[in-house]
CSV table of C-alpha atoms in Angstrom, one decimal:
chain,number,residue,atom,x,y,z
X,1,MET,CA,0.0,0.0,0.0
X,2,LYS,CA,2.8,2.4,0.8
X,3,LYS,CA,4.4,1.5,-2.5
X,4,ILE,CA,1.3,2.4,-4.5
X,5,LEU,CA,0.9,5.6,-2.6
X,6,SER,CA,4.4,6.7,-3.4
X,7,ILE,CA,3.9,6.1,-7.1
X,8,ILE,CA,0.8,8.3,-7.1
X,9,VAL,CA,2.7,11.1,-5.3
X,10,LEU,CA,5.5,10.8,-7.9
X,11,LEU,CA,3.1,11.1,-10.8
X,12,ALA,CA,1.5,14.1,-9.2
X,13,GLY,CA,4.8,15.8,-9.0
X,14,VAL,CA,5.6,15.2,-12.7
X,15,ILE,CA,2.2,16.6,-13.7
X,16,SER,CA,2.7,19.6,-11.5
X,17,PHE,CA,6.1,20.2,-13.1
X,18,THR,CA,4.9,20.0,-16.7
X,19,SER,CA,2.1,22.4,-16.0
X,20,CYS,CA,4.5,25.0,-14.7
X,21,SER,CA,6.7,25.0,-17.7
X,22,ASP,CA,4.7,27.6,-19.6
X,23,SER,CA,7.3,30.2,-19.1
X,24,ASP,CA,9.8,28.2,-21.0
X,25,SER,CA,8.3,28.8,-24.4
X,26,SER,CA,10.3,27.3,-27.4
X,27,TYR,CA,11.6,29.7,-30.2
X,28,SER,CA,9.6,29.7,-33.5
X,29,PRO,CA,11.2,31.8,-36.3
X,30,VAL,CA,9.0,34.1,-38.2
X,31,SER,CA,8.9,33.6,-42.1
X,32,THR,CA,10.2,36.4,-44.2
X,33,LEU,CA,8.2,35.2,-47.3
X,34,THR,CA,4.4,35.0,-47.5
X,35,LEU,CA,2.1,35.0,-50.5
X,36,ALA,CA,0.0,38.1,-51.1
X,37,SER,CA,-1.7,37.2,-54.4
X,38,SER,CA,-1.4,35.1,-57.5
X,39,ASP,CA,-3.0,35.0,-61.0
X,40,LEU,CA,-1.8,31.8,-62.6
X,41,LEU,CA,-4.7,30.3,-64.6
X,42,PHE,CA,-4.0,30.6,-68.3
X,43,GLU,CA,-6.1,30.0,-71.4
X,44,SER,CA,-4.7,27.8,-74.1
X,45,ALA,CA,-3.8,30.9,-76.1
X,46,GLY,CA,-1.3,31.8,-73.4
X,47,GLY,CA,-0.9,35.2,-71.7
X,48,THR,CA,0.6,36.8,-68.6
X,49,GLY,CA,0.0,36.5,-64.9
X,50,SER,CA,1.7,37.5,-61.7
X,51,ILE,CA,2.7,36.5,-58.2
X,52,VAL,CA,2.9,39.1,-55.4
X,53,VAL,CA,4.6,38.2,-52.1
X,54,ASN,CA,5.3,39.9,-48.8
X,55,THR,CA,9.1,39.9,-48.0
X,56,SER,CA,11.8,42.3,-47.0
X,57,ALA,CA,14.5,40.1,-48.6
X,58,ALA,CA,15.7,39.7,-52.2
X,59,LEU,CA,13.2,37.6,-54.1
X,60,THR,CA,14.0,34.9,-56.7
X,61,ALA,CA,11.7,32.6,-58.8
X,62,GLU,CA,12.4,29.6,-60.9
X,63,THR,CA,10.6,26.8,-62.8
X,64,SER,CA,11.6,23.7,-64.7
X,65,SER,CA,8.8,24.1,-67.2
X,66,GLN,CA,9.8,25.5,-70.6
X,67,TRP,CA,6.4,26.9,-71.4
X,68,LEU,CA,6.7,29.5,-68.7
X,69,THR,CA,8.9,32.6,-68.6
X,70,LEU,CA,9.5,34.3,-65.2
X,71,SER,CA,10.8,37.8,-64.4
X,72,VAL,CA,11.2,39.3,-60.9
X,73,SER,CA,10.8,43.0,-60.0
X,74,GLY,CA,10.7,43.8,-56.3
X,75,ASN,CA,8.1,41.6,-54.6
X,76,THR,CA,6.4,40.8,-57.9
X,77,VAL,CA,7.0,37.8,-60.2
X,78,SER,CA,5.7,38.3,-63.8
X,79,VAL,CA,4.7,35.0,-65.4
X,80,ALA,CA,4.3,34.5,-69.2
X,81,ALA,CA,2.7,31.3,-70.6
X,82,GLN,CA,3.3,30.1,-74.2
X,83,THR,CA,0.4,28.9,-76.4
X,84,ASN,CA,-0.8,25.4,-75.6
X,85,GLU,CA,-1.5,23.7,-78.9
X,86,THR,CA,-2.6,20.4,-77.4
X,87,VAL,CA,-6.1,19.4,-76.1
X,88,ASP,CA,-4.6,18.5,-72.7
X,89,GLY,CA,-4.3,21.0,-69.9
X,90,ARG,CA,-1.0,21.3,-68.1
X,91,SER,CA,0.5,22.7,-64.9
X,92,ALA,CA,3.9,23.8,-63.6
X,93,LYS,CA,5.5,24.4,-60.2
X,94,ILE,CA,7.1,27.8,-59.5
X,95,VAL,CA,9.5,27.9,-56.6
X,96,LEU,CA,10.0,31.3,-54.7
X,97,ARG,CA,12.9,32.0,-52.4
X,98,ALA,CA,13.7,35.0,-50.1
X,99,GLY,CA,15.8,35.4,-47.0
X,100,GLY,CA,16.4,31.7,-46.6
X,101,ASP,CA,12.7,30.9,-46.9
X,102,THR,CA,11.1,28.9,-49.7
X,103,THR,CA,7.6,28.5,-50.9
X,104,SER,CA,5.9,27.3,-54.2
X,105,VAL,CA,2.8,28.0,-56.3
X,106,VAL,CA,1.3,26.2,-59.2
X,107,ALA,CA,0.5,27.7,-62.6
X,108,THR,CA,-2.2,25.9,-64.7
X,109,GLN,CA,-3.1,26.2,-68.4
X,110,LYS,CA,-6.1,24.9,-70.2
X,111,GLY,CA,-5.9,22.7,-73.3
X,112,MET,CA,-7.1,24.0,-76.7
X,113,PHE,CA,-10.5,23.2,-78.1
X,114,LEU,CA,-12.2,23.3,-81.5
X,115,ASP,CA,-15.9,22.6,-81.7
X,116,PHE,CA,-18.2,22.7,-84.8
X,117,ASP,CA,-20.7,20.5,-86.5
X,118,ASN,CA,-18.5,18.2,-88.5
X,119,SER,CA,-21.3,16.0,-89.9
X,120,PRO,CA,-21.2,15.3,-93.6
X,121,ILE,CA,-23.1,17.8,-95.7
X,122,VAL,CA,-25.5,16.5,-98.3
X,123,LEU,CA,-26.9,18.9,-100.8
X,124,THR,CA,-30.0,17.3,-102.4
X,125,GLY,CA,-30.1,19.6,-105.4
X,126,ASN,CA,-27.6,20.7,-108.1
X,127,GLY,CA,-28.1,24.4,-107.7
X,128,ALA,CA,-25.7,26.8,-106.0
X,129,ALA,CA,-26.0,26.9,-102.2
X,130,SER,CA,-24.4,28.0,-99.0
X,131,HIS,CA,-24.2,26.9,-95.4
X,132,GLU,CA,-23.2,28.8,-92.3
X,133,ILE,CA,-21.7,26.7,-89.5
X,134,ALA,CA,-21.1,28.0,-85.9
X,135,VAL,CA,-17.7,27.3,-84.5
X,136,SER,CA,-16.1,27.8,-81.0
X,137,HIS,CA,-12.4,27.6,-80.5
X,138,SER,CA,-9.6,28.7,-78.2
X,139,LEU,CA,-7.0,29.3,-80.9
X,140,PRO,CA,-7.2,30.9,-84.3
X,141,ILE,CA,-8.8,28.8,-87.0
X,142,GLN,CA,-8.4,28.3,-90.8
X,143,VAL,CA,-11.0,26.8,-93.1
X,144,LYS,CA,-9.7,25.5,-96.4
X,145,SER,CA,-11.3,23.8,-99.4
X,146,LEU,CA,-10.0,20.7,-101.0
X,147,SER,CA,-12.4,21.1,-103.9
X,148,ASP,CA,-12.7,23.9,-106.4
X,149,TRP,CA,-16.5,24.1,-106.1
X,150,ILE,CA,-16.4,24.8,-102.4
X,151,THR,CA,-15.4,28.3,-101.2
X,152,PRO,CA,-15.1,28.9,-97.4
X,153,SER,CA,-14.9,32.2,-95.5
X,154,VAL,CA,-14.6,32.9,-91.8
X,155,ASN,CA,-16.8,35.6,-90.2
X,156,SER,CA,-15.1,38.6,-88.9
X,157,ASP,CA,-15.7,37.6,-85.2
X,158,SER,CA,-14.6,34.0,-85.9
X,159,THR,CA,-17.7,32.6,-84.4
X,160,ALA,CA,-18.9,31.0,-87.7
X,161,PHE,CA,-17.8,30.2,-91.2
X,162,VAL,CA,-19.7,30.1,-94.4
X,163,LEU,CA,-19.3,27.5,-97.1
X,164,SER,CA,-20.4,28.5,-100.6
X,165,PHE,CA,-21.1,25.8,-103.1
X,166,ALA,CA,-21.1,26.4,-106.9
X,167,ALA,CA,-23.9,24.8,-109.0
X,168,ASN,CA,-23.2,21.2,-110.0
X,169,THR,CA,-23.0,21.1,-113.8
X,170,SER,CA,-20.9,17.9,-113.9
X,171,GLY,CA,-23.8,15.7,-114.9
X,172,HIS,CA,-23.2,13.3,-112.0
X,173,LEU,CA,-23.2,13.3,-108.2
X,174,ARG,CA,-20.0,14.7,-106.7
X,175,LYS,CA,-18.1,14.7,-103.5
X,176,GLY,CA,-15.9,17.4,-102.1
X,177,TYR,CA,-14.0,18.2,-98.9
X,178,TYR,CA,-13.2,21.1,-96.7
X,179,VAL,CA,-10.8,21.2,-93.7
X,180,VAL,CA,-11.1,23.2,-90.4
X,181,LYS,CA,-7.7,23.6,-88.8
X,182,SER,CA,-6.6,25.1,-85.5
X,183,ALA,CA,-3.0,24.6,-84.2
X,184,ASN,CA,-2.3,20.9,-84.4
X,185,MET,CA,-6.0,19.9,-84.8
X,186,ALA,CA,-7.6,19.4,-88.2
X,187,ASP,CA,-10.9,18.0,-89.2
X,188,THR,CA,-11.8,17.0,-92.8
X,189,VAL,CA,-15.5,17.0,-93.7
X,190,VAL,CA,-17.1,15.5,-96.9
X,191,VAL,CA,-19.7,17.4,-98.9
X,192,THR,CA,-22.0,15.4,-101.3
X,193,GLN,CA,-24.1,17.1,-103.9
X,194,TYR,CA,-26.6,15.4,-106.2
X,195,ASP,CA,-30.1,15.6,-107.7
X,196,PHE,CA,-32.1,12.4,-107.2
X,197,ALA,CA,-33.9,12.5,-110.6
X,198,GLU,CA,-30.8,13.6,-112.6
X,199,ASN,CA,-28.0,11.6,-110.9
X,200,ILE,CA,-29.6,8.6,-109.2
X,201,LEU,CA,-32.5,7.4,-111.3
X,202,GLY,CA,-31.7,5.8,-114.6
X,203,THR,CA,-30.4,2.7,-116.3
X,204,TYR,CA,-27.8,0.5,-114.6
X,205,LEU,CA,-26.3,-2.9,-115.0
X,206,PHE,CA,-27.2,-5.0,-112.0
X,207,ALA,CA,-23.9,-6.9,-112.1
X,208,GLY,CA,-22.2,-9.5,-110.0
X,209,LEU,CA,-20.6,-12.9,-109.9
X,210,ARG,CA,-22.1,-16.4,-110.4
X,211,PHE,CA,-21.2,-19.9,-111.4
X,212,ASN,CA,-21.5,-21.1,-115.0
X,213,ASP,CA,-22.6,-24.7,-116.0
X,214,GLN,CA,-19.0,-25.9,-115.6
X,215,GLY,CA,-18.8,-24.5,-112.0
X,216,LYS,CA,-16.5,-21.7,-112.9
X,217,VAL,CA,-16.8,-18.2,-111.5
X,218,VAL,CA,-18.0,-15.8,-114.2
X,219,GLN,CA,-19.5,-12.3,-114.3
X,220,GLY,CA,-23.2,-11.8,-115.0
X,221,ALA,CA,-25.6,-8.9,-115.2
X,222,LEU,CA,-29.1,-7.8,-115.8
X,223,LEU,CA,-30.3,-4.6,-117.3
X,224,SER,CA,-32.0,-2.6,-114.5
X,225,THR,CA,-33.8,0.7,-114.1
X,226,LEU,CA,-34.3,2.8,-111.0
X,227,LYS,CA,-37.5,4.8,-111.0
X,228,GLY,CA,-39.8,6.8,-108.7
X,229,THR,CA,-39.1,9.2,-105.8
X,230,PRO,CA,-36.8,9.0,-102.8
X,231,ASP,CA,-39.8,7.8,-100.7
X,232,ALA,CA,-41.2,5.4,-103.3
X,233,MET,CA,-38.3,4.0,-105.3
X,234,VAL,CA,-38.7,1.1,-107.7
X,235,LEU,CA,-36.2,-1.3,-109.2
X,236,GLU,CA,-37.2,-2.7,-112.5
X,237,PHE,CA,-35.6,-5.5,-114.6
X,238,PRO,CA,-37.2,-4.8,-118.0
X,239,ASN,CA,-35.6,-7.8,-119.8
X,240,ILE,CA,-37.3,-10.3,-117.5
X,241,GLY,CA,-40.4,-8.3,-116.6
X,242,LEU,CA,-39.8,-8.1,-112.9
X,243,SER,CA,-39.7,-5.2,-110.4
X,244,MET,CA,-39.6,-4.6,-106.7
X,245,PRO,CA,-39.8,-1.6,-104.3
X,246,VAL,CA,-36.5,-0.6,-102.7
X,247,GLU,CA,-35.6,1.8,-99.9
X,248,PHE,CA,-33.5,5.0,-100.4
X,249,ASP,CA,-31.9,7.2,-97.8
X,250,ALA,CA,-31.5,10.7,-99.3
X,251,GLU,CA,-29.0,11.7,-96.6
X,252,THR,CA,-26.6,8.8,-97.1
X,253,LEU,CA,-27.4,8.0,-100.8
X,254,THR,CA,-28.0,4.5,-99.7
X,255,ILE,CA,-30.2,2.0,-101.5
X,256,ARG,CA,-31.4,-1.1,-99.7
X,257,LEU,CA,-32.8,-4.3,-101.3
X,258,SER,CA,-34.7,-6.5,-98.9
X,259,GLY,CA,-36.0,-10.0,-99.0
X,260,GLY,CA,-39.7,-10.8,-99.1
X,261,LYS,CA,-40.7,-8.4,-102.0
X,262,TYR,CA,-43.0,-9.8,-104.6
X,263,MET,CA,-41.5,-9.1,-108.0
X,264,GLY,CA,-44.0,-10.5,-110.6
X,265,THR,CA,-44.4,-13.7,-112.6
X,266,PHE,CA,-41.9,-15.5,-114.8
X,267,ASP,CA,-42.5,-18.3,-117.3
X,268,ASP,CA,-40.4,-21.3,-116.5
X,269,TYR,CA,-39.7,-23.4,-119.6
X,270,PHE,CA,-37.5,-25.9,-117.9
X,271,SER,CA,-39.5,-27.0,-114.9
X,272,GLU,CA,-39.1,-30.6,-113.8
X,273,GLU,CA,-42.8,-30.6,-112.9
X,274,SER,CA,-44.1,-30.3,-116.4
X,275,ASP,CA,-43.2,-30.4,-120.1
X,276,SER,CA,-45.2,-27.2,-120.7
X,277,VAL,CA,-44.5,-23.7,-119.5
X,278,VAL,CA,-45.1,-23.2,-115.8
X,279,THR,CA,-45.9,-19.7,-114.4
X,280,ARG,CA,-43.8,-18.9,-111.4
X,281,TYR,CA,-44.2,-16.2,-108.8
X,282,VAL,CA,-40.9,-14.5,-108.1
X,283,TRP,CA,-39.9,-13.0,-104.7
X,284,SER,CA,-36.7,-11.3,-103.7
X,285,SER,CA,-34.5,-13.5,-101.5
X,286,MET,CA,-31.1,-13.2,-99.8
X,287,TRP,CA,-28.7,-16.1,-100.1
X,288,ASP,CA,-25.6,-16.8,-98.0
X,289,ILE,CA,-23.9,-18.8,-100.7
X,290,ILE,CA,-20.9,-19.5,-98.6
X,291,ASN,CA,-22.9,-21.0,-95.7
X,292,GLY,CA,-25.7,-22.4,-97.9
X,293,GLN,CA,-28.5,-20.4,-96.2
X,294,LEU,CA,-31.5,-18.8,-97.9
X,295,THR,CA,-34.0,-16.3,-96.5
X,296,TRP,CA,-36.9,-14.2,-97.8
X,297,ALA,CA,-37.4,-12.3,-94.5
X,298,GLU,CA,-38.0,-8.6,-95.1
X,299,LYS,CA,-35.7,-7.6,-92.3
X,300,VAL,CA,-32.7,-9.1,-94.1
X,301,GLY,CA,-31.2,-7.3,-97.1
X,302,MET,CA,-28.3,-5.8,-98.9
X,303,ALA,CA,-27.4,-2.1,-99.0
X,304,GLY,CA,-24.9,0.3,-100.4
X,305,ALA,CA,-24.2,4.0,-101.1
X,306,PHE,CA,-24.0,5.5,-104.6
X,307,ASN,CA,-20.7,6.9,-105.6
X,308,TYR,CA,-19.1,8.3,-108.7
X,309,SER,CA,-15.9,7.0,-110.1
X,310,GLU,CA,-13.8,9.7,-111.8
X,311,ASP,CA,-11.5,7.1,-113.4
X,312,GLN,CA,-14.4,5.1,-114.9
X,313,GLY,CA,-16.8,7.9,-115.5
X,314,VAL,CA,-19.8,6.1,-114.0
X,315,THR,CA,-22.0,6.2,-111.0
X,316,TYR,CA,-22.0,2.9,-109.1
X,317,CYS,CA,-23.1,1.3,-105.9
X,318,ASN,CA,-21.7,-1.8,-104.2
X,319,LEU,CA,-24.2,-3.8,-102.3
X,320,GLU,CA,-23.3,-5.6,-99.0
X,321,ASP,CA,-25.0,-7.4,-96.2
X,322,ASP,CA,-27.0,-5.0,-94.1
X,323,GLY,CA,-26.1,-6.8,-90.8
X,324,ASN,CA,-29.6,-8.0,-90.0
X,325,TRP,CA,-29.1,-11.8,-90.5
X,326,GLY,CA,-27.2,-12.7,-87.4
X,327,THR,CA,-24.3,-15.0,-88.1
X,328,TYR,CA,-25.1,-15.3,-91.8
X,329,GLU,CA,-24.2,-12.9,-94.6
X,330,ALA,CA,-26.5,-11.7,-97.3
X,331,ASN,CA,-23.9,-11.9,-100.1
X,332,THR,CA,-26.2,-13.0,-103.0
X,333,PHE,CA,-29.4,-11.6,-104.4
X,334,ARG,CA,-31.7,-14.4,-105.7
X,335,PHE,CA,-34.9,-14.2,-107.8
X,336,GLN,CA,-36.6,-17.0,-106.0
X,337,TYR,CA,-39.6,-19.1,-107.3
X,338,PHE,CA,-42.7,-19.5,-105.2
X,339,THR,CA,-46.1,-20.9,-106.0
X,340,SER,CA,-48.0,-17.9,-104.5
X,341,ALA,CA,-48.2,-14.2,-105.3
X,342,THR,CA,-49.4,-13.4,-101.8
X,343,ASN,CA,-47.3,-15.5,-99.5
X,344,ALA,CA,-43.6,-16.3,-99.6
X,345,GLU,CA,-42.9,-19.0,-97.1
X,346,ALA,CA,-41.4,-22.5,-96.9
X,347,THR,CA,-44.6,-24.2,-97.9
X,348,THR,CA,-44.9,-22.1,-101.1
X,349,MET,CA,-41.3,-22.1,-102.2
X,350,VAL,CA,-40.7,-24.2,-105.3
X,351,GLN,CA,-38.7,-27.3,-104.4
X,352,THR,CA,-38.1,-28.7,-107.9
X,353,LYS,CA,-35.4,-27.4,-110.2
X,354,PRO,CA,-35.0,-24.8,-111.3
X,355,ASN,CA,-36.3,-22.9,-108.3
X,356,TYR,CA,-35.0,-19.4,-109.2
X,357,VAL,CA,-34.7,-17.2,-112.2
X,358,TYR,CA,-31.2,-15.9,-111.6
X,359,TYR,CA,-28.8,-14.9,-108.9
X,360,LEU,CA,-25.9,-12.5,-108.5
X,361,ILE,CA,-23.1,-12.8,-105.8
X,362,TYR,CA,-21.8,-9.5,-104.5
X,363,PRO,CA,-24.1,-7.5,-106.8
X,364,GLN,CA,-23.6,-3.9,-107.6
X,365,PHE,CA,-25.3,-1.2,-109.7
X,366,VAL,CA,-23.1,0.3,-112.5
X,367,GLU,CA,-24.4,3.2,-114.5
X,368,TYR,CA,-25.0,2.0,-118.1
X,369,ASN,CA,-25.6,4.4,-121.0
X,370,PRO,CA,-25.4,2.1,-124.0
X,371,PRO,CA,-24.8,3.7,-127.4
X,372,ALA,CA,-27.6,3.5,-129.9
X,373,GLY,CA,-28.0,0.0,-131.3
X,374,ALA,CA,-26.0,-1.6,-128.5
X,375,LYS,CA,-26.9,-5.2,-127.6
X,376,LEU,CA,-28.8,-5.3,-124.3
X,377,LEU,CA,-29.3,-9.1,-124.3
X,378,GLY,CA,-26.9,-11.9,-123.6
X,379,LYS,CA,-26.0,-14.7,-126.0
X,380,ASN,CA,-28.9,-16.4,-127.8
X,381,LYS,CA,-31.0,-13.4,-126.9
X,382,GLN,CA,-31.1,-14.4,-123.3
X,383,PRO,CA,-32.1,-11.6,-120.9
X,384,PHE,CA,-28.9,-12.2,-118.9
X,385,ILE,CA,-25.9,-10.2,-120.0
X,386,THR,CA,-22.7,-12.2,-119.9
X,387,ASP,CA,-20.5,-10.1,-122.2
X,388,LEU,CA,-20.1,-7.2,-119.9
X,389,PRO,CA,-18.4,-4.0,-121.1
X,390,GLN,CA,-14.8,-3.7,-120.2
X,391,TRP,CA,-14.1,-0.6,-118.0
X,392,LYS,CA,-10.9,1.3,-118.4
X,393,SER,CA,-9.1,-0.5,-115.6
X,394,GLY,CA,-9.7,-3.9,-117.3
X,395,VAL,CA,-11.9,-5.0,-114.4
X,396,PRO,CA,-15.3,-6.0,-115.9
X,397,PHE,CA,-17.5,-4.5,-113.3
X,398,TYR,CA,-15.9,-4.1,-109.9
X,399,LEU,CA,-14.6,-0.6,-109.8
X,400,ASP,CA,-12.5,-1.4,-106.7
X,401,PRO,CA,-9.9,-4.1,-107.7
X,402,LYS,CA,-9.4,-5.1,-104.0
X,403,ALA,CA,-13.1,-5.6,-103.6
X,404,ALA,CA,-13.2,-7.7,-106.7
X,405,ALA,CA,-10.3,-9.9,-105.5
X,406,LEU,CA,-12.1,-10.4,-102.1
X,407,ALA,CA,-15.3,-11.2,-103.8
X,408,LEU,CA,-13.7,-13.7,-106.1
X,409,GLY,CA,-11.8,-15.3,-103.3
X,410,ASN,CA,-15.0,-15.7,-101.2
X,411,VAL,CA,-16.9,-17.2,-104.2
X,412,ARG,CA,-14.2,-19.7,-104.8
X,413,LYS,CA,-14.4,-20.8,-101.2
X,414,ALA,CA,-18.1,-21.4,-101.7
X,415,SER,CA,-17.4,-23.6,-104.7
X,416,LYS,CA,-15.1,-26.0,-102.7
């Protein structure tokens, strides 16, 4: 008990001593350098800012960042920022020293920006036109034309630019380009001009690949005509008396051929069912010739955008799978026989041979303006054209040699 009591007394003495030590205050030096104000947020265009400090000693300032320039006058540091030509913001540390004291501040600069509507421009008429496009930017801009029929001009306050388009007298759809540039940023935009009646409607070869009787890959084609309006477009095959409605997107110049469209009747002279002529009902169908799948579902189709080839001097459109058939590819258009003009389904599809009029693998539309007296029928007056015109490149109908090579390669796979 005495031992415990002595410990308590000792602790009380220690506490009492500590409490009485207030008069022994430790020395804390007063800083000779304090920050009074700073202006260090810069736009991407650069500019000047300042740092003001409180000190009675000589002031120095330094930074390791090359985009800043510092100069000291008395208690003020002038800060100059260079132009930031990147989209990324940046920051830099500035170290200040005076009378043995050191402190630091951070300068920040915004990244550049360029914002305007860079959507493709589609002019649905061949007359002269103009577009004004608003633009916001942090650095000076330039608008340049890559086509002689497009003339750009930037408004005096640089908040918009105007594109002037000359009338299209080329006789075909055309594409041009303009570029908006600011510092290291540049954006190229396409402009398409066409008139639906003058440049889209008309006569085309509906051409593609197929197998001949010997199993070899050959070119084939049908004479075709596009008629109607953008909202009610019709594809006709005058040599075989068939037609079908097709879809057209005036903004993208895309035509879409779908399955499940009734095309008309066709006289089958070679049916296994009868020695006499059999009338067949023809419906559009999509065939994956590589995987051996056939569909006449309307949701499945082939689509492509019209273009003009300067080298060949023709308007054309390559048709491709529209992506609505799952794992299968609509790579072949087939004129399929059915026994009904009102229902295309498995129970009405003709099972005996032949069960289709014609087919074309990787089809495309190629503008066709035959001279007077030109033969529009194939050999033996068949409606299917086998002797296609030779274009300037030597490629019969594929205007893109790479696309032709790919198509031929895929068709040869299907034949194995």
